[in-house]
Amino acid sequence: MKDQTAKAHDEHVVQQFGARAAAYVTSAVHAQGEDLQALATFAKDGAFARALDLGCGGGHASFTIAPHVGAVIAYDLSDDMLNAVAGEAAKRGLANLQTQQGTVEDLPFDDASFDVVVTRYSAHHWHDWPAALREARRVLKPGGAAMFMDIIAPPSVLCDTHMQAIELLRDTSHVRDYTAKEWTQALRDAGFAPGEPVLRRVRLEFASWIARMQTPPVYADAIRQLQKDASADMRAHFAIEDDGSFTLDQMSIAATAA
């Protein structure tokens, strides 16, 4: 059973994202990308019978794999988000996509009940990341496959601190963006056999990034000030532009149930 701190965090995540569900379903950043193209190939090649999308958000990972799997459950904390995903799935004719509400640290599914587990742009909101990864491994069949996709922290401690600061200012439900090295070790600790991380760069247009989360102006201004005060090396790493737009590192890592 979750403690009060974990429950409070989950409630905050729901509060943050519930009212913004439609924005995430229609978000261009979330609806496209090389990682989704690779995910589609991954699902098609795997020919999986039953799939689970953890922290589905706007549903784009679920929409991507649905045509290539027998059935997929889009799983999320927010009922509003799930309702938006269900509506979009119906528009797309994805009859094999179902939604279910719950937390990632305590999945309401039997052991070894899925052939594949995926998650995209969600793990940095999880209150207990290691516990959620253990749950993902528990519900995966022996030899089953998984694909984890998220923004990752840079190896530079200075750049890492800057990144976590702007993420938290933009969205106060943010927990942490992990490094690729941390991801690899955490997956091993959870019982996965991870492959090599595939790294990409994702450009975020500042105005839409802020608008999507309805970030209060005082926090948006603080982000812009941090960007202006950043060192030359930091500005180069994040490719900070005059209007505040910038670029982050993104990772996809495939794994099997060890």
Short mmCIF file of C-alpha atoms in Angstrom, two decimals:
data_model
loop_
_atom_site.label_atom_id
_atom_site.label_comp_id
_atom_site.label_asym_id
_atom_site.label_seq_id
_atom_site.Cartn_x
_atom_site.Cartn_y
_atom_site.Cartn_z
CA MET A 1 0.00 0.00 0.00
CA LYS A 2 1.30 3.47 -0.85
CA ASP A 3 2.29 5.89 1.90
CA GLN A 4 0.77 9.36 2.16
CA THR A 5 3.67 11.03 0.35
CA ALA A 6 3.27 8.73 -2.64
CA LYS A 7 -0.50 9.22 -2.67
CA ALA A 8 -0.08 12.99 -2.53
CA HIS A 9 2.32 12.86 -5.47
CA ASP A 10 -0.10 10.74 -7.51
CA GLU A 11 -2.90 13.19 -6.78
CA HIS A 12 -0.68 16.05 -7.91
CA VAL A 13 0.15 14.26 -11.17
CA VAL A 14 -3.55 13.75 -11.84
CA GLN A 15 -4.23 17.41 -11.06
CA GLN A 16 -1.44 18.53 -13.38
CA PHE A 17 -2.38 16.39 -16.36
CA GLY A 18 -6.12 15.76 -16.11
CA ALA A 19 -7.12 19.22 -17.33
CA ARG A 20 -4.46 19.06 -20.05
CA ALA A 21 -5.40 15.70 -21.55
CA ALA A 22 -6.55 17.04 -24.91
CA ALA A 23 -3.34 19.05 -25.31
CA TYR A 24 -1.25 15.90 -24.94
CA VAL A 25 -3.35 13.89 -27.37
CA THR A 26 -2.85 16.59 -30.01
CA SER A 27 0.75 17.52 -29.10
CA ALA A 28 3.00 17.36 -32.17
CA VAL A 29 6.05 16.58 -30.00
CA HIS A 30 4.31 13.56 -28.50
CA ALA A 31 2.54 12.41 -31.67
CA GLN A 32 5.66 12.04 -33.79
CA GLY A 33 9.34 11.18 -33.59
CA GLU A 34 11.95 8.65 -34.63
CA ASP A 35 11.35 6.76 -31.40
CA LEU A 36 7.72 6.10 -32.39
CA GLN A 37 8.83 4.90 -35.81
CA ALA A 38 11.26 2.51 -34.13
CA LEU A 39 8.52 1.42 -31.71
CA ALA A 40 6.22 0.55 -34.60
CA THR A 41 8.94 -1.66 -36.12
CA PHE A 42 9.61 -3.22 -32.71
CA ALA A 43 5.92 -4.11 -32.30
CA LYS A 44 5.50 -5.32 -35.86
CA ASP A 45 8.56 -7.59 -35.67
CA GLY A 46 7.49 -8.93 -32.26
CA ALA A 47 3.93 -9.83 -33.27
CA PHE A 48 2.94 -9.61 -29.59
CA ALA A 49 -0.43 -10.87 -28.42
CA ARG A 50 -1.00 -8.67 -25.35
CA ALA A 51 0.65 -5.32 -24.65
CA LEU A 52 0.69 -2.83 -21.77
CA ASP A 53 1.48 0.89 -22.12
CA LEU A 54 2.52 2.23 -18.70
CA GLY A 55 1.70 5.87 -18.02
CA CYS A 56 0.19 6.18 -21.47
CA GLY A 57 -0.40 9.95 -21.27
CA GLY A 58 -1.82 11.10 -24.60
CA GLY A 59 -1.76 7.51 -25.85
CA HIS A 60 0.72 7.83 -28.70
CA ALA A 61 2.73 4.71 -27.83
CA SER A 62 -0.54 2.77 -27.60
CA PHE A 63 -1.76 4.16 -30.93
CA THR A 64 1.57 3.20 -32.51
CA ILE A 65 1.63 -0.43 -31.40
CA ALA A 66 -2.12 -1.18 -31.55
CA PRO A 67 -2.13 -2.07 -35.30
CA HIS A 68 0.65 -4.61 -34.69
CA VAL A 69 -0.47 -6.40 -31.49
CA GLY A 70 -3.44 -8.51 -30.51
CA ALA A 71 -4.57 -6.15 -27.75
CA VAL A 72 -3.14 -3.21 -25.80
CA ILE A 73 -4.08 -1.71 -22.46
CA ALA A 74 -3.37 2.02 -22.15
CA TYR A 75 -2.74 2.49 -18.42
CA ASP A 76 -2.56 5.85 -16.63
CA LEU A 77 -3.26 7.65 -13.36
CA SER A 78 -5.61 10.20 -14.91
CA ASP A 79 -9.18 9.26 -15.85
CA ASP A 80 -9.41 12.43 -17.93
CA MET A 81 -6.33 11.40 -19.89
CA LEU A 82 -7.72 7.91 -20.39
CA ASN A 83 -11.06 9.28 -21.60
CA ALA A 84 -9.20 11.40 -24.16
CA VAL A 85 -7.16 8.39 -25.27
CA ALA A 86 -10.28 6.21 -25.58
CA GLY A 87 -11.98 8.87 -27.69
CA GLU A 88 -9.01 9.19 -30.02
CA ALA A 89 -8.68 5.40 -30.30
CA ALA A 90 -12.32 5.20 -31.37
CA LYS A 91 -11.72 7.87 -34.02
CA ARG A 92 -8.79 5.83 -35.34
CA GLY A 93 -10.77 2.59 -35.33
CA LEU A 94 -8.44 0.90 -32.81
CA ALA A 95 -10.95 -1.55 -31.38
CA ASN A 96 -8.20 -3.62 -29.70
CA LEU A 97 -7.18 -0.71 -27.42
CA GLN A 98 -8.61 -0.59 -23.92
CA THR A 99 -7.89 1.83 -21.07
CA GLN A 100 -7.40 1.19 -17.36
CA GLN A 101 -6.68 3.54 -14.46
CA GLY A 102 -4.08 2.92 -11.77
CA THR A 103 -0.58 3.53 -10.45
CA VAL A 104 2.56 2.07 -12.00
CA GLU A 105 4.00 1.01 -8.63
CA ASP A 106 1.07 -1.34 -7.94
CA LEU A 107 -0.23 -2.86 -11.16
CA PRO A 108 -3.63 -4.63 -10.98
CA PHE A 109 -2.51 -7.43 -13.29
CA ASP A 110 -1.46 -11.03 -12.70
CA ASP A 111 2.13 -12.16 -12.94
CA ALA A 112 3.34 -12.89 -16.48
CA SER A 113 0.16 -11.55 -18.10
CA PHE A 114 1.70 -9.49 -20.94
CA ASP A 115 3.92 -10.30 -23.91
CA VAL A 116 5.28 -6.75 -24.12
CA VAL A 117 5.41 -3.66 -21.91
CA VAL A 118 6.15 -0.17 -23.23
CA THR A 119 6.33 3.28 -21.71
CA ARG A 120 7.10 6.69 -23.22
CA TYR A 121 7.68 10.09 -21.58
CA SER A 122 6.18 8.90 -18.31
CA ALA A 123 8.89 7.48 -16.04
CA HIS A 124 10.21 10.89 -14.99
CA HIS A 125 6.89 11.39 -13.16
CA TRP A 126 6.94 8.09 -11.25
CA HIS A 127 7.16 8.46 -7.49
CA ASP A 128 9.02 5.16 -7.03
CA TRP A 129 10.85 4.41 -10.28
CA PRO A 130 12.55 1.16 -9.14
CA ALA A 131 9.26 -0.24 -7.80
CA ALA A 132 7.49 0.57 -11.07
CA LEU A 133 10.21 -1.19 -13.06
CA ARG A 134 9.91 -4.25 -10.82
CA GLU A 135 6.15 -4.25 -11.43
CA ALA A 136 6.72 -4.00 -15.18
CA ARG A 137 8.98 -7.04 -14.97
CA ARG A 138 6.47 -8.94 -12.79
CA VAL A 139 3.60 -8.64 -15.26
CA LEU A 140 5.80 -9.54 -18.23
CA LYS A 141 5.96 -13.15 -19.38
CA PRO A 142 9.33 -14.95 -19.14
CA GLY A 143 11.27 -13.99 -22.25
CA GLY A 144 8.83 -11.14 -22.91
CA ALA A 145 9.96 -7.84 -24.39
CA ALA A 146 9.84 -4.23 -23.25
CA MET A 147 10.62 -0.80 -24.67
CA PHE A 148 11.36 2.16 -22.39
CA MET A 149 11.42 5.68 -23.89
CA ASP A 150 12.01 8.91 -22.03
CA ILE A 151 13.90 12.16 -21.87
CA ILE A 152 17.24 11.53 -20.17
CA ALA A 153 19.59 13.64 -18.09
CA PRO A 154 22.99 14.56 -19.51
CA PRO A 155 26.09 13.05 -17.86
CA SER A 156 27.35 16.53 -16.89
CA VAL A 157 26.28 17.27 -13.32
CA LEU A 158 25.96 20.98 -14.11
CA CYS A 159 23.74 20.37 -17.14
CA ASP A 160 21.77 17.78 -15.16
CA THR A 161 21.00 20.31 -12.43
CA HIS A 162 19.88 22.91 -14.99
CA MET A 163 17.64 20.39 -16.71
CA GLN A 164 15.94 19.15 -13.53
CA ALA A 165 15.37 22.77 -12.46
CA ILE A 166 13.60 23.83 -15.65
CA GLU A 167 11.59 20.60 -15.73
CA LEU A 168 10.34 21.20 -12.18
CA LEU A 169 9.54 24.85 -12.82
CA ARG A 170 7.57 23.94 -15.92
CA ASP A 171 5.74 21.03 -14.23
CA THR A 172 5.78 20.69 -10.44
CA SER A 173 4.87 16.98 -10.65
CA HIS A 174 8.29 16.27 -12.23
CA VAL A 175 10.40 13.79 -10.23
CA ARG A 176 13.62 13.20 -12.19
CA ASP A 177 15.04 12.62 -15.65
CA TYR A 178 17.55 9.76 -15.29
CA THR A 179 20.78 9.23 -17.21
CA ALA A 180 21.15 6.41 -19.72
CA LYS A 181 23.58 4.73 -17.33
CA GLU A 182 21.04 4.92 -14.49
CA TRP A 183 18.37 3.44 -16.76
CA THR A 184 20.56 0.49 -17.74
CA GLN A 185 21.44 -0.34 -14.14
CA ALA A 186 17.87 0.11 -12.87
CA LEU A 187 16.53 -2.25 -15.54
CA ARG A 188 19.09 -4.89 -14.57
CA ASP A 189 18.18 -4.47 -10.90
CA ALA A 190 14.49 -4.96 -11.79
CA GLY A 191 15.17 -8.26 -13.57
CA PHE A 192 15.49 -7.11 -17.17
CA ALA A 193 18.24 -7.77 -19.67
CA PRO A 194 18.58 -4.34 -21.31
CA GLY A 195 20.01 -3.71 -24.73
CA GLU A 196 22.09 -0.72 -25.77
CA PRO A 197 20.34 2.65 -25.33
CA VAL A 198 19.46 4.44 -28.56
CA LEU A 199 20.02 8.16 -28.07
CA ARG A 200 18.30 10.95 -29.97
CA ARG A 201 17.80 14.70 -29.68
CA VAL A 202 14.37 16.32 -29.34
CA ARG A 203 13.77 20.03 -29.95
CA LEU A 204 11.13 21.70 -27.79
CA GLU A 205 9.52 24.93 -28.98
CA PHE A 206 9.32 27.03 -25.81
CA ALA A 207 5.92 28.70 -26.24
CA SER A 208 4.02 25.45 -26.94
CA TRP A 209 6.03 23.55 -24.28
CA ILE A 210 4.89 26.06 -21.66
CA ALA A 211 1.33 26.36 -23.00
CA ARG A 212 0.80 22.58 -23.01
CA MET A 213 1.37 22.44 -19.23
CA GLN A 214 -0.20 25.87 -18.57
CA THR A 215 2.91 26.82 -16.62
CA PRO A 216 2.29 29.93 -14.48
CA PRO A 217 4.04 33.02 -15.89
CA VAL A 218 6.22 33.41 -12.79
CA TYR A 219 7.70 29.94 -13.37
CA ALA A 220 8.03 30.45 -17.12
CA ASP A 221 9.92 33.69 -16.45
CA ALA A 222 12.20 31.84 -14.02
CA ILE A 223 13.03 29.28 -16.71
CA ARG A 224 13.91 32.03 -19.16
CA GLN A 225 16.14 33.66 -16.55
CA LEU A 226 17.95 30.37 -15.91
CA GLN A 227 18.51 30.05 -19.64
CA LYS A 228 19.88 33.57 -19.89
CA ASP A 229 22.23 32.97 -16.95
CA ALA A 230 23.47 29.63 -18.32
CA SER A 231 27.13 29.23 -19.24
CA ALA A 232 28.22 29.05 -22.85
CA ASP A 233 28.82 25.30 -22.56
CA MET A 234 25.36 24.75 -21.11
CA ARG A 235 23.71 26.90 -23.75
CA ALA A 236 25.53 24.86 -26.40
CA HIS A 237 24.50 21.50 -24.92
CA PHE A 238 20.83 22.42 -24.79
CA ALA A 239 20.99 24.44 -28.02
CA ILE A 240 19.14 27.27 -26.28
CA GLU A 241 17.60 29.65 -28.82
CA ASP A 242 16.73 33.32 -28.48
CA ASP A 243 13.02 32.58 -27.92
CA GLY A 244 13.78 29.97 -25.22
CA SER A 245 13.32 26.92 -27.45
CA PHE A 246 15.88 24.23 -26.66
CA THR A 247 16.89 20.62 -27.29
CA LEU A 248 16.96 17.66 -24.88
CA ASP A 249 18.40 14.16 -25.02
CA GLN A 250 15.96 11.29 -25.48
CA MET A 251 16.53 7.57 -25.06
CA SER A 252 14.88 4.36 -26.20
CA ILE A 253 16.06 1.12 -24.64
CA ALA A 254 14.72 -2.33 -25.46
CA ALA A 255 14.88 -5.07 -22.85
CA THR A 256 13.80 -8.64 -22.30
CA ALA A 257 12.57 -10.36 -19.15
CA ALA A 258 15.75 -11.97 -17.82
#
